Coordinates of C-alpha atoms in Angstrom, one line a residue:
Chain A
M577 CA 38.2 -31.7 23.1
E578 CA 36.0 -31.6 19.8
I579 CA 33.2 -33.4 21.8
V580 CA 32.9 -30.7 24.4
M581 CA 33.1 -28.1 21.7
S582 CA 30.3 -29.7 20.0
I583 CA 28.4 -30.0 23.0
L584 CA 28.9 -26.4 24.1
A585 CA 28.1 -25.2 20.5
G586 CA 25.0 -27.5 20.5
T587 CA 23.9 -26.0 24.1
L588 CA 24.4 -22.5 22.8
F589 CA 22.4 -23.2 19.7
A590 CA 19.4 -24.8 21.9
A591 CA 19.6 -21.8 23.9
G592 CA 19.6 -19.2 21.0
V593 CA 16.5 -21.1 19.6
Y594 CA 14.5 -21.4 23.0
L595 CA 15.4 -17.5 23.2
L596 CA 14.0 -17.0 20.1
L597 CA 10.9 -18.5 20.6
Q598 CA 9.9 -15.9 23.5
K599 CA 7.5 -13.2 23.0
Q600 CA 9.8 -10.4 24.3
L601 CA 11.9 -8.7 21.6
L602 CA 14.9 -8.2 23.9
K603 CA 14.9 -11.8 24.9
I604 CA 14.7 -12.6 20.9
V605 CA 17.7 -10.4 20.2
L606 CA 19.8 -12.2 22.7
G607 CA 18.8 -15.2 21.4
T608 CA 20.2 -14.4 17.9
A609 CA 23.4 -13.3 19.9
L610 CA 23.7 -16.7 21.3
L611 CA 22.9 -18.4 18.0
S612 CA 25.6 -16.7 16.3
H613 CA 28.3 -17.6 19.4
G614 CA 27.4 -21.3 18.8
A615 CA 27.9 -21.0 15.1
H616 CA 31.4 -19.5 15.6
L617 CA 32.3 -22.3 18.2
F618 CA 31.1 -24.5 15.6
I619 CA 33.2 -23.3 12.8
L620 CA 36.2 -23.4 15.2
T621 CA 35.5 -27.2 15.8
M622 CA 34.9 -27.9 12.1
G623 CA 38.4 -27.0 11.6
K624 CA 39.8 -29.4 14.1
L625 CA 41.4 -28.3 17.1
N626 CA 44.9 -28.4 17.2
R627 CA 46.9 -26.9 20.1
G628 CA 50.3 -25.4 20.5
A629 CA 51.0 -25.0 16.6
P630 CA 51.0 -21.8 14.7
P631 CA 48.7 -21.1 12.0
I632 CA 51.6 -20.6 9.4
L633 CA 51.7 -22.7 6.1
E634 CA 55.0 -23.1 4.8
K635 CA 57.0 -25.9 2.8
G636 CA 58.1 -28.6 4.8
I637 CA 56.2 -27.7 8.2
T638 CA 53.4 -30.5 8.7
E639 CA 52.4 -29.5 12.2
Y640 CA 49.9 -26.3 11.8
T641 CA 46.9 -25.2 12.9
D642 CA 44.5 -24.4 10.1
P643 CA 44.1 -20.5 9.7
L644 CA 41.0 -20.6 7.6
P645 CA 38.5 -21.1 10.3
Q646 CA 40.2 -18.6 12.2
A647 CA 39.6 -16.0 9.2
L648 CA 36.2 -17.0 8.9
I649 CA 35.3 -16.7 12.4
L650 CA 36.8 -13.3 12.9
T651 CA 34.7 -12.0 9.8
S652 CA 31.9 -13.8 11.2
I653 CA 32.3 -12.0 14.6
V654 CA 32.7 -8.7 13.2
I655 CA 29.4 -9.2 11.2
S656 CA 27.5 -10.4 14.1
F657 CA 28.6 -7.5 16.3
G658 CA 27.2 -5.2 13.7
V659 CA 24.0 -6.9 13.4
T660 CA 23.3 -7.3 17.4
S661 CA 24.0 -3.6 17.7
F662 CA 21.7 -3.1 15.1
L663 CA 19.1 -5.2 16.3
L664 CA 19.3 -3.6 20.0
V665 CA 18.8 0.0 18.5
L666 CA 16.0 -1.4 16.2
A667 CA 14.3 -3.3 19.3
Y668 CA 14.3 -0.1 21.4
R669 CA 12.8 2.2 18.5
T670 CA 10.1 -0.6 17.9
Y671 CA 9.2 -0.3 21.4
Q672 CA 9.3 3.5 21.5
S673 CA 7.0 3.7 18.1
N674 CA 4.6 0.8 18.8
K675 CA 4.6 1.1 22.7
T676 CA 5.0 -2.7 23.3
D677 CA 7.9 -5.2 23.0
M678 CA 5.6 -8.2 22.7
M679 CA 5.8 -10.1 19.5
D680 CA 2.4 -10.8 19.4
Q681 CA 1.1 -7.4 19.6
L682 CA 3.6 -6.4 16.9
R683 CA 1.3 -8.5 14.3
G684 CA 0.7 -6.8 11.4
T685 CA -3.2 -7.3 11.2
D686 CA -4.6 -3.7 10.6
D687 CA -4.7 -3.9 6.5
E688 CA -4.2 -0.5 5.6
Chain B
M756 CA 42.5 -6.9 -16.9
S757 CA 41.4 -8.8 -14.2
N758 CA 41.0 -5.8 -12.0
L759 CA 38.1 -4.8 -14.0
V760 CA 36.1 -7.5 -11.9
F761 CA 36.6 -5.6 -8.8
L762 CA 35.2 -2.3 -10.2
P763 CA 31.1 -3.3 -9.9
I764 CA 31.7 -3.6 -6.5
F765 CA 34.2 -1.3 -5.8
I766 CA 32.6 1.9 -7.2
P767 CA 29.1 1.5 -5.4
L768 CA 31.0 1.0 -2.2
F769 CA 33.3 3.9 -2.5
V770 CA 30.5 6.1 -3.3
G771 CA 28.2 4.6 -0.7
A772 CA 30.9 5.3 1.7
L773 CA 31.7 8.9 0.3
L774 CA 28.2 10.0 0.2
V775 CA 27.7 9.2 4.0
F776 CA 29.3 12.8 4.5
F777 CA 27.1 14.4 2.3
N778 CA 24.0 13.5 3.9
K779 CA 22.4 17.3 4.0
K780 CA 23.1 18.2 0.6
H781 CA 20.3 16.7 -1.7
Q782 CA 21.0 18.2 -5.0
L783 CA 25.0 17.1 -4.7
T784 CA 23.9 13.7 -3.5
M785 CA 21.8 13.2 -6.4
K786 CA 24.1 14.5 -9.2
I787 CA 26.8 12.3 -7.8
S788 CA 24.2 9.2 -7.6
Y789 CA 23.7 9.8 -11.3
L790 CA 27.3 10.1 -12.3
T791 CA 28.0 6.7 -10.4
V792 CA 25.1 4.9 -11.9
F793 CA 26.0 5.6 -15.3
L794 CA 29.9 4.9 -15.0
N795 CA 29.0 1.6 -13.1
L796 CA 26.6 0.8 -16.3
G797 CA 29.4 1.5 -18.5
V798 CA 31.9 -0.8 -16.5
S799 CA 29.6 -3.5 -16.5
I800 CA 28.6 -3.2 -20.2
Y801 CA 32.3 -3.5 -21.0
L802 CA 32.9 -6.2 -18.7
S803 CA 30.2 -8.1 -20.1
Y804 CA 31.5 -7.2 -23.8
Y805 CA 34.9 -8.5 -22.6
V806 CA 33.6 -12.0 -20.9
F807 CA 31.4 -12.8 -23.8
N808 CA 34.1 -12.3 -26.5
N809 CA 37.1 -13.5 -24.2
N810 CA 37.3 -15.9 -21.3
P811 CA 35.8 -15.4 -18.1
L812 CA 37.8 -13.0 -15.9
I813 CA 39.5 -14.2 -12.3
L814 CA 40.7 -11.7 -9.9
E815 CA 42.7 -13.5 -7.1
T816 CA 42.8 -11.0 -4.4
G817 CA 46.2 -10.4 -2.7
G818 CA 48.0 -12.5 -5.4
W819 CA 46.8 -15.6 -3.7
K820 CA 46.1 -18.5 -6.1
A821 CA 43.0 -19.9 -6.7
P822 CA 41.8 -22.7 -4.2
Y823 CA 43.7 -20.7 -1.4
G824 CA 42.7 -16.9 -1.4
I825 CA 39.7 -15.2 -2.1
I826 CA 38.8 -14.8 -5.7
L827 CA 36.3 -13.1 -7.6
V828 CA 35.0 -14.6 -10.8
A829 CA 33.2 -12.9 -13.7
D830 CA 31.6 -15.4 -15.8
K831 CA 29.0 -15.3 -18.3
L832 CA 26.2 -15.9 -15.6
S833 CA 27.7 -13.4 -13.5
V834 CA 28.1 -10.6 -16.0
I835 CA 24.5 -11.1 -17.1
M836 CA 23.4 -10.5 -13.6
I837 CA 25.8 -7.5 -13.1
L838 CA 24.3 -5.9 -16.2
S839 CA 20.4 -6.1 -14.8
V840 CA 21.6 -5.2 -11.6
N841 CA 23.3 -2.0 -12.9
V842 CA 20.2 -1.2 -15.4
I843 CA 17.7 -1.7 -12.3
A844 CA 19.8 0.7 -10.1
L845 CA 19.9 3.3 -13.0
S846 CA 16.0 3.2 -13.0
A847 CA 16.0 3.4 -9.2
V848 CA 18.0 6.6 -9.3
I849 CA 15.8 7.9 -12.0
F850 CA 12.5 7.0 -10.0
A851 CA 14.6 8.4 -6.7
Y852 CA 14.7 11.9 -8.4
S853 CA 11.2 13.1 -7.4
S854 CA 10.2 10.3 -5.0
V855 CA 13.2 10.4 -2.4
T856 CA 12.5 13.3 0.0
S857 CA 15.3 15.4 1.7
K858 CA 14.3 13.6 5.2
M859 CA 15.2 10.5 3.3
V860 CA 18.4 11.9 1.8
Q861 CA 19.3 13.1 5.2
H862 CA 18.7 9.5 6.8
Y863 CA 21.4 8.2 4.3
F864 CA 19.3 6.8 1.6
Y865 CA 21.7 6.9 -1.2
P866 CA 24.5 5.3 0.8
L867 CA 22.7 2.6 2.0
F868 CA 21.1 2.2 -1.7
F869 CA 24.9 1.8 -3.1
L870 CA 26.0 -0.2 -0.5
L871 CA 22.9 -2.6 -1.4
I872 CA 24.0 -2.4 -4.9
A873 CA 27.8 -3.5 -4.0
G874 CA 26.5 -6.2 -1.9
V875 CA 24.3 -7.6 -4.6
S876 CA 27.2 -7.2 -7.3
G877 CA 29.5 -8.9 -5.0
A878 CA 27.2 -11.9 -4.3
F879 CA 27.0 -12.2 -8.1
L880 CA 30.9 -12.2 -8.6
T881 CA 32.2 -14.1 -5.9
G882 CA 33.8 -17.5 -6.3
D883 CA 34.1 -18.4 -2.6
L884 CA 30.9 -19.7 -0.6
F885 CA 32.1 -17.9 2.5
N886 CA 32.5 -14.9 0.7
L887 CA 28.7 -15.5 -0.6
F888 CA 27.7 -15.2 3.1
V889 CA 29.8 -12.2 3.7
F890 CA 28.1 -10.3 0.7
F891 CA 25.0 -11.4 1.8
E892 CA 25.5 -9.8 5.0
V893 CA 26.5 -6.4 3.3
L894 CA 23.4 -6.6 1.2
L895 CA 21.2 -7.4 4.0
M896 CA 22.7 -4.7 6.4
A897 CA 22.1 -2.1 3.7
S898 CA 18.7 -3.5 3.5
Y899 CA 17.9 -3.2 7.0
G900 CA 18.7 0.4 6.8
L901 CA 16.6 0.8 3.9
I902 CA 13.6 -1.0 5.1
I903 CA 13.2 1.4 8.1
I904 CA 14.0 4.6 6.4
G905 CA 10.9 7.0 7.2
G906 CA 10.5 5.5 10.8
S907 CA 6.9 4.7 10.8
K908 CA 5.1 2.3 13.0
Q909 CA 4.1 -0.1 10.6
Q910 CA 7.8 -0.2 9.0
F911 CA 9.2 -1.0 12.7
R912 CA 6.7 -3.6 13.2
E913 CA 7.1 -5.5 10.0
S914 CA 11.1 -5.0 9.6
V915 CA 11.6 -6.8 12.8
K916 CA 10.4 -9.7 11.4
Y917 CA 12.3 -9.3 8.3
I918 CA 15.6 -8.7 10.0
L919 CA 15.2 -11.6 12.5
L920 CA 14.4 -14.2 9.8
N921 CA 17.2 -13.0 7.7
L922 CA 19.5 -13.2 10.6
F923 CA 18.7 -16.5 11.3
S924 CA 19.2 -17.8 8.1
S925 CA 22.6 -16.3 7.7
I926 CA 23.4 -18.0 11.0
L927 CA 22.3 -21.2 9.6
F928 CA 24.2 -20.4 6.4
V929 CA 27.7 -20.1 7.9
T930 CA 26.8 -23.1 9.9
T931 CA 26.2 -24.7 7.1
V932 CA 29.5 -23.7 5.3
A933 CA 31.3 -25.0 8.5
F934 CA 29.8 -28.3 7.8
L935 CA 30.8 -28.3 4.2
Y936 CA 34.3 -26.9 5.2
S937 CA 34.8 -30.1 7.8
V938 CA 33.8 -32.7 5.2
T939 CA 35.5 -31.3 2.1
G940 CA 38.2 -29.1 3.4
T941 CA 37.5 -25.9 1.3
V942 CA 35.1 -23.2 0.8
N943 CA 36.2 -22.2 -2.8
M944 CA 33.3 -23.0 -5.1
A945 CA 35.3 -24.5 -7.8
Q946 CA 37.5 -26.7 -5.7
L947 CA 34.1 -27.9 -3.9
G948 CA 32.7 -28.8 -7.2
E949 CA 35.7 -31.1 -7.8
R950 CA 35.9 -32.6 -4.2
V951 CA 32.1 -33.4 -4.3
A952 CA 32.4 -34.9 -7.8
E953 CA 35.4 -37.3 -6.4
V954 CA 33.4 -38.4 -3.4
E955 CA 30.2 -39.0 -5.7
Q956 CA 28.1 -37.1 -3.1
Q957 CA 27.6 -39.2 -0.2
G958 CA 24.6 -39.0 2.1
I959 CA 26.1 -36.2 4.1
L960 CA 26.6 -33.9 1.3
T961 CA 23.3 -34.3 0.0
G962 CA 22.3 -33.4 3.8
I963 CA 24.3 -30.0 3.5
A964 CA 22.7 -29.5 0.3
I965 CA 19.4 -29.3 1.7
L966 CA 20.5 -27.4 4.6
L967 CA 21.9 -24.8 2.2
F968 CA 18.3 -25.0 0.2
V969 CA 17.0 -23.9 3.4
V970 CA 18.9 -20.9 3.7
F971 CA 18.6 -19.9 0.1
A972 CA 15.0 -20.6 0.2
T973 CA 14.4 -18.4 2.9
K974 CA 16.3 -15.6 1.1
G975 CA 14.3 -16.2 -2.0
A976 CA 11.0 -16.6 -0.3
L977 CA 10.1 -20.1 -1.3
F978 CA 7.1 -22.2 -0.1
P979 CA 7.4 -22.9 3.5
L980 CA 9.8 -20.0 4.1
Y981 CA 7.7 -17.1 2.4
F982 CA 5.8 -15.5 5.2
W983 CA 8.0 -12.7 6.1
L984 CA 8.1 -11.4 2.6
P985 CA 5.0 -9.7 1.3
K986 CA 4.1 -7.7 4.2
S987 CA 7.5 -6.2 5.1
Y988 CA 8.1 -5.6 1.4
I989 CA 5.2 -3.3 1.2
V990 CA 6.1 -0.8 4.2
P991 CA 9.2 1.1 2.8
S992 CA 9.1 3.5 0.2
P993 CA 8.2 2.6 -3.5
V994 CA 11.7 3.0 -4.5
V995 CA 13.1 0.4 -1.8
S996 CA 10.3 -2.0 -2.5
A997 CA 11.1 -2.2 -6.1
L998 CA 15.0 -2.5 -5.3
F999 CA 14.0 -5.4 -2.6
G1000 CA 11.5 -7.2 -5.1
A1001 CA 14.0 -6.9 -7.9
L1002 CA 17.2 -7.7 -6.3
L1003 CA 16.9 -9.4 -3.0
T1004 CA 15.1 -12.7 -3.8
K1005 CA 16.9 -12.7 -7.0
V1006 CA 20.4 -13.2 -5.1
G1007 CA 18.6 -16.1 -3.5
V1008 CA 17.8 -17.8 -6.8
Y1009 CA 21.2 -16.7 -8.2
S1010 CA 23.0 -18.6 -5.4
M1011 CA 20.6 -21.6 -6.0
L1012 CA 21.5 -21.8 -9.6
R1013 CA 25.2 -21.4 -8.8
V1014 CA 25.6 -24.0 -5.9
Y1015 CA 23.2 -26.8 -7.3
T1016 CA 24.7 -26.7 -10.9
L1017 CA 28.5 -26.4 -9.8
I1018 CA 28.6 -28.3 -6.4
F1019 CA 25.6 -30.4 -5.9
S1020 CA 25.0 -31.7 -9.1
H1021 CA 25.5 -35.4 -8.6
K1022 CA 22.6 -36.7 -6.8
L1023 CA 19.8 -35.2 -9.1
E1024 CA 17.3 -37.5 -8.5
L1025 CA 16.8 -36.7 -4.6
T1026 CA 17.5 -32.8 -4.5
H1027 CA 15.8 -31.9 -7.7
T1028 CA 12.8 -33.6 -7.6
F1029 CA 12.4 -32.0 -4.2
F1030 CA 12.9 -28.7 -6.0
I1031 CA 10.1 -29.4 -8.4
W1032 CA 7.7 -30.2 -5.6
V1033 CA 8.7 -27.0 -3.9
A1034 CA 8.6 -24.6 -6.9
T1035 CA 5.0 -26.1 -7.6
I1036 CA 3.6 -25.3 -4.5
T1037 CA 5.3 -21.9 -4.3
M1038 CA 3.8 -20.7 -7.6
L1039 CA 0.3 -21.9 -6.5
I1040 CA 0.6 -20.5 -3.0
G1041 CA 2.0 -17.2 -4.5
V1042 CA -0.9 -16.6 -6.7
I1043 CA -3.5 -17.5 -4.1
G1044 CA -2.0 -14.8 -1.9
A1045 CA -1.9 -12.4 -4.6
L1046 CA -5.6 -13.2 -5.1
S1047 CA -6.4 -13.2 -1.7
T1048 CA -6.0 -9.5 -1.0
S1049 CA -7.2 -6.0 -2.4
N1050 CA -4.2 -4.2 -1.4
V1051 CA -2.3 -3.1 -4.6
K1052 CA 1.1 -3.2 -3.2
L1053 CA 0.5 -6.6 -1.7
I1054 CA -1.1 -8.0 -4.9
I1055 CA 2.6 -7.0 -6.6
A1056 CA 4.7 -8.5 -3.6
Y1057 CA 2.6 -11.6 -3.6
N1058 CA 3.7 -12.1 -7.2
I1059 CA 7.3 -12.1 -6.3
M1060 CA 6.7 -15.8 -5.5
P1061 CA 5.3 -17.5 -8.6
S1062 CA 8.3 -16.1 -10.5
I1063 CA 10.4 -17.5 -8.0
G1064 CA 8.7 -20.6 -8.5
F1065 CA 9.1 -20.6 -12.1
M1066 CA 13.0 -20.1 -11.7
L1067 CA 13.2 -22.7 -9.2
L1068 CA 11.4 -25.2 -11.9
G1069 CA 13.9 -24.7 -14.2
I1070 CA 16.9 -25.4 -11.9
G1071 CA 15.0 -28.5 -10.9
T1072 CA 14.4 -29.6 -14.4
F1073 CA 17.9 -29.2 -14.9
S1074 CA 18.5 -29.3 -18.6
A1075 CA 20.5 -26.9 -20.7
E1076 CA 17.1 -25.5 -22.3
S1077 CA 15.3 -25.1 -18.7
L1078 CA 18.5 -23.5 -17.4
A1079 CA 18.6 -21.1 -20.2
G1080 CA 14.8 -20.3 -19.3
T1081 CA 15.7 -19.7 -15.7
I1082 CA 18.5 -16.9 -16.5
Y1083 CA 16.0 -15.2 -19.1
Y1084 CA 13.1 -15.2 -16.6
L1085 CA 15.6 -14.1 -14.0
V1086 CA 16.7 -11.1 -16.1
H1087 CA 13.0 -10.7 -17.1
D1088 CA 11.6 -10.6 -13.6
M1089 CA 14.2 -8.4 -12.1
A1090 CA 13.0 -5.5 -14.9
I1091 CA 9.3 -6.2 -14.6
K1092 CA 9.1 -6.4 -10.7
A1093 CA 10.8 -3.3 -10.4
A1094 CA 8.6 -1.6 -13.0
L1095 CA 5.7 -3.0 -11.4
F1096 CA 6.4 -1.9 -7.8
F1097 CA 7.1 1.4 -9.4
L1098 CA 3.9 1.7 -11.0
A1099 CA 2.0 0.5 -7.7
G1100 CA 3.8 2.9 -5.9
L1101 CA 2.9 5.9 -8.5
L1102 CA -0.8 4.4 -8.1
V1103 CA -1.2 4.5 -4.4
W1104 CA 0.3 8.0 -4.4
H1105 CA -2.1 9.1 -7.1
A1106 CA -4.9 7.6 -5.3
G1107 CA -4.0 8.3 -1.8
T1108 CA -4.9 5.0 -0.8
S1109 CA -3.5 1.3 -1.5
N1110 CA -7.0 -0.1 -1.2
L1111 CA -8.2 -1.2 -4.8
N1112 CA -11.8 -0.9 -3.6
K1113 CA -11.5 2.8 -3.1
M1114 CA -10.1 3.3 -6.5
G1115 CA -11.4 3.7 -10.0
G1116 CA -11.4 5.6 -13.0
Y1117 CA -8.0 6.9 -13.2
I1118 CA -7.3 6.1 -16.4
K1119 CA -9.2 9.7 -17.1
T1120 CA -6.9 11.8 -14.9
S1121 CA -3.3 9.4 -15.8
P1122 CA -3.8 7.6 -18.9
L1123 CA 0.1 7.1 -19.4
L1124 CA 0.3 5.5 -16.0
G1125 CA -2.9 3.4 -16.7
W1126 CA -1.6 1.9 -20.3
M1127 CA 2.0 1.4 -18.6
F1128 CA 0.3 -0.4 -16.1
F1129 CA -1.2 -2.8 -18.6
I1130 CA 1.6 -3.4 -20.6
A1131 CA 3.4 -4.4 -17.4
A1132 CA 0.7 -6.8 -16.4
L1133 CA 0.9 -8.5 -19.8
V1134 CA 4.7 -8.7 -19.5
L1135 CA 4.3 -10.4 -16.3
A1136 CA 1.9 -12.7 -17.1
G1137 CA 4.0 -13.8 -20.3
I1138 CA 1.6 -13.0 -22.9
P1139 CA 3.7 -13.2 -26.3
P1140 CA 5.5 -11.3 -27.6
F1141 CA 6.6 -9.8 -24.3
S1142 CA 9.8 -11.0 -22.4
G1143 CA 7.8 -13.1 -19.7
F1144 CA 6.7 -15.5 -22.7
I1145 CA 9.8 -16.3 -23.5
G1146 CA 11.1 -17.3 -20.4
K1147 CA 8.2 -19.2 -19.5
Y1148 CA 8.3 -20.9 -23.0
L1149 CA 11.7 -22.3 -22.5
L1150 CA 11.1 -23.4 -18.7
L1151 CA 7.7 -25.2 -19.5
R1152 CA 9.2 -26.9 -22.7
G1153 CA 12.0 -27.8 -20.5
A1154 CA 9.5 -29.4 -18.2
F1155 CA 7.6 -31.0 -20.4
D1156 CA 10.5 -32.4 -22.0
E1157 CA 11.7 -33.9 -19.0
E1158 CA 8.3 -35.2 -18.3
H1159 CA 7.1 -33.1 -15.3
Y1160 CA 3.8 -32.7 -16.7
M1161 CA 2.2 -31.9 -13.2
A1162 CA 4.5 -29.1 -12.5
A1163 CA 4.1 -27.6 -15.9
G1164 CA 0.5 -27.7 -15.8
I1165 CA 0.4 -26.0 -12.5
G1166 CA 2.7 -23.3 -14.1
L1167 CA 0.7 -22.7 -16.7
L1168 CA -2.5 -22.5 -14.5
S1169 CA -0.6 -20.0 -12.3
S1170 CA 0.3 -17.9 -15.2
L1171 CA -3.2 -17.6 -15.9
L1172 CA -4.0 -16.5 -12.4
I1173 CA -1.1 -14.3 -12.2
L1174 CA -2.6 -12.5 -15.3
F1175 CA -5.9 -12.2 -13.4
S1176 CA -4.6 -10.7 -10.4
V1177 CA -2.6 -8.1 -11.8
I1178 CA -5.4 -7.3 -14.6
R1179 CA -7.6 -7.0 -11.4
I1180 CA -5.8 -4.0 -10.5
F1181 CA -5.9 -2.5 -13.9
I1182 CA -9.7 -2.9 -13.9
G1183 CA -10.2 -2.0 -10.5
A1184 CA -8.0 1.0 -10.3
F1185 CA -8.5 2.3 -14.3
W1186 CA -12.1 1.4 -15.2
G1187 CA -15.3 3.1 -14.2
E1188 CA -16.1 6.1 -12.6
I1189 CA -13.8 8.0 -10.3
K1190 CA -14.0 7.1 -6.9
G1191 CA -12.1 9.6 -4.6
E1192 CA -10.4 12.4 -6.4
P1193 CA -6.7 12.1 -7.3
K1194 CA -4.5 12.9 -4.2
E1195 CA -1.5 14.3 -6.3
K1196 CA -0.1 14.3 -10.0
V1197 CA 1.6 11.3 -11.0
R1198 CA 5.0 12.2 -10.9
R1199 CA 7.1 12.3 -14.3
S1200 CA 10.5 11.0 -13.3
G1201 CA 8.6 7.8 -11.7
L1202 CA 6.9 7.4 -15.4
A1203 CA 10.4 7.6 -16.9
A1204 CA 11.8 5.0 -14.7
S1205 CA 9.0 2.5 -15.3
G1206 CA 8.8 3.1 -18.9
L1207 CA 12.5 2.5 -19.1
L1208 CA 12.2 -1.1 -17.6
I1209 CA 8.9 -1.9 -19.7
A1210 CA 10.8 -0.8 -22.6
I1211 CA 13.9 -3.3 -21.7
S1212 CA 11.4 -6.0 -21.2
I1213 CA 9.5 -5.4 -24.5
L1214 CA 12.9 -5.5 -26.3
L1215 CA 13.8 -8.5 -24.2
G1216 CA 10.8 -10.4 -25.8
V1217 CA 10.8 -8.8 -29.4
G1218 CA 14.3 -9.1 -29.9
A1219 CA 14.7 -12.4 -28.2
E1220 CA 16.7 -13.7 -31.1
W1221 CA 19.5 -11.2 -30.4
F1222 CA 19.6 -12.0 -26.6
Y1223 CA 18.8 -15.8 -26.4
P1224 CA 22.4 -17.0 -27.9
Y1225 CA 24.0 -15.1 -25.0
I1226 CA 22.0 -16.7 -22.4
Q1227 CA 22.0 -20.0 -24.0
S1228 CA 25.5 -20.1 -23.8
A1229 CA 25.6 -18.8 -20.0
A1230 CA 23.4 -21.9 -19.5
D1231 CA 25.5 -24.5 -21.6
S1232 CA 28.4 -23.3 -19.2
L1233 CA 26.3 -23.8 -16.2
I1234 CA 25.4 -27.4 -17.3
D1235 CA 28.9 -28.5 -17.7
P1236 CA 30.6 -27.5 -14.3
Q1237 CA 33.9 -28.7 -15.3
I1238 CA 34.3 -25.7 -17.5
Y1239 CA 34.3 -23.5 -14.6
I1240 CA 36.2 -25.5 -12.3
D1241 CA 39.1 -26.1 -14.9
F1242 CA 39.0 -22.3 -15.6
V1243 CA 39.1 -21.3 -11.7
L1244 CA 41.8 -23.9 -10.6
K1245 CA 43.8 -23.7 -14.2
E1246 CA 44.4 -27.2 -14.6

């Protein structure tokens, strides 16, 4: 199961990086979203996938799912929600004020 | 008592959230901001007083004992940083008095400002690697907001790159934390230090150390990863540029200082030699950038890089003396970078242009600004007796002692070039005939804010004997990570 998850996370990373290298702003934003999904799956995998056991730590219980990665992912997901929505708004406003969404036309060349 | 650690994060966070509701009341917001900054400064002075006279303070949130829960640690290094941050915040609020327009206040300048302070303080206080990531995100979100206040074309253009780069490095950060968790089974920094010491830092841990270095190098703008910094730092309003220049890159350096002294301090020959090379190249590239342009703000922004290089040189050298030099330089650089960004902003407003070739002779219209700029330039370049000299002296002596002659030599050379690049502004803008009438008078509160910071950096230099023992004791506690580990884990 860990292998499958690793491959999935890797695929998401690859797709995310591919999209990051695109010129269109919207594609780049989608790329960052995919990257963060990859990172979240990766954290989950790193905490060892254990099915059918509750994430409770008490004395005497040896079979439990590690709660820490889940807590980390939850925090990380919330952050990535916020950042992605912010980026979408920013991309839209950038398009509005610069009249383009192509990265090569957004280069800062005019030295004020 | 240990709840005191929470206050430097909580006060700005609470006030920031509160001020969201008063975004149309300019005067009220300003008064609350003044009060808050003074309160926060008072708290951080008391915190430093307590930590230096007693033990470090630890707050175990929710009563969870150290390796399990989230902990906040205020040790000597943290409180020095917290104190510096709050001094910068005070000067920024003074500067904001006349430079922040009602429109900026309406677009939530003050809430974002306080959230930034909360994030930076949190990053300095946390004792948990994942929480470091969370506080990084808090401060970055605030900085994303601050960088586009004003909404001009250039701001949108440059901030997109700033945000994407920082976002990418944050994702890399969280991935690296996951790696580290899978190898060591913990994210608590003290426990990480202990476990890494146990396994004698194998190859995989060195790999993780380098990945973390890439993350912090992106945040701190080190050699191959600096290109996003200069242009994006000059587009927002000067007060925002000063905050960024003074605080954001320093958080990257602080994290490096913490992580590479506490956790990855076992395979020095590989990582730390690498650091010295990167530091050397960063210094050179930074000054070359500063010399390449005639945009006043851009010259100051490029000057961030050589100072980051200096600090990294101290971490790479890794002796008690050079670490003290790094901390000294860190504090000095926070003050002087903010002052220089303020002064450059005032100069640009005064001249109505940021092109150095169109300026000249402003010493007649604003002598105070001119002389302040002169002193700030000397402080930045490290002319004795100012504070830059003490930090550089410690760093370079440390480097010579550990036989890094090449790096130290390039450090000396780049100091000279830094002096040249900033004196060029002084000569170009303040000497000669007046080219182009001044657009507006220099704002008094702006001068007061920069004056405060310059006075502090002169005091840091002249009164080095008073401050040095504190900084040395902070560095001594860094060089022996076992003190920190034992204290946090209480064994």
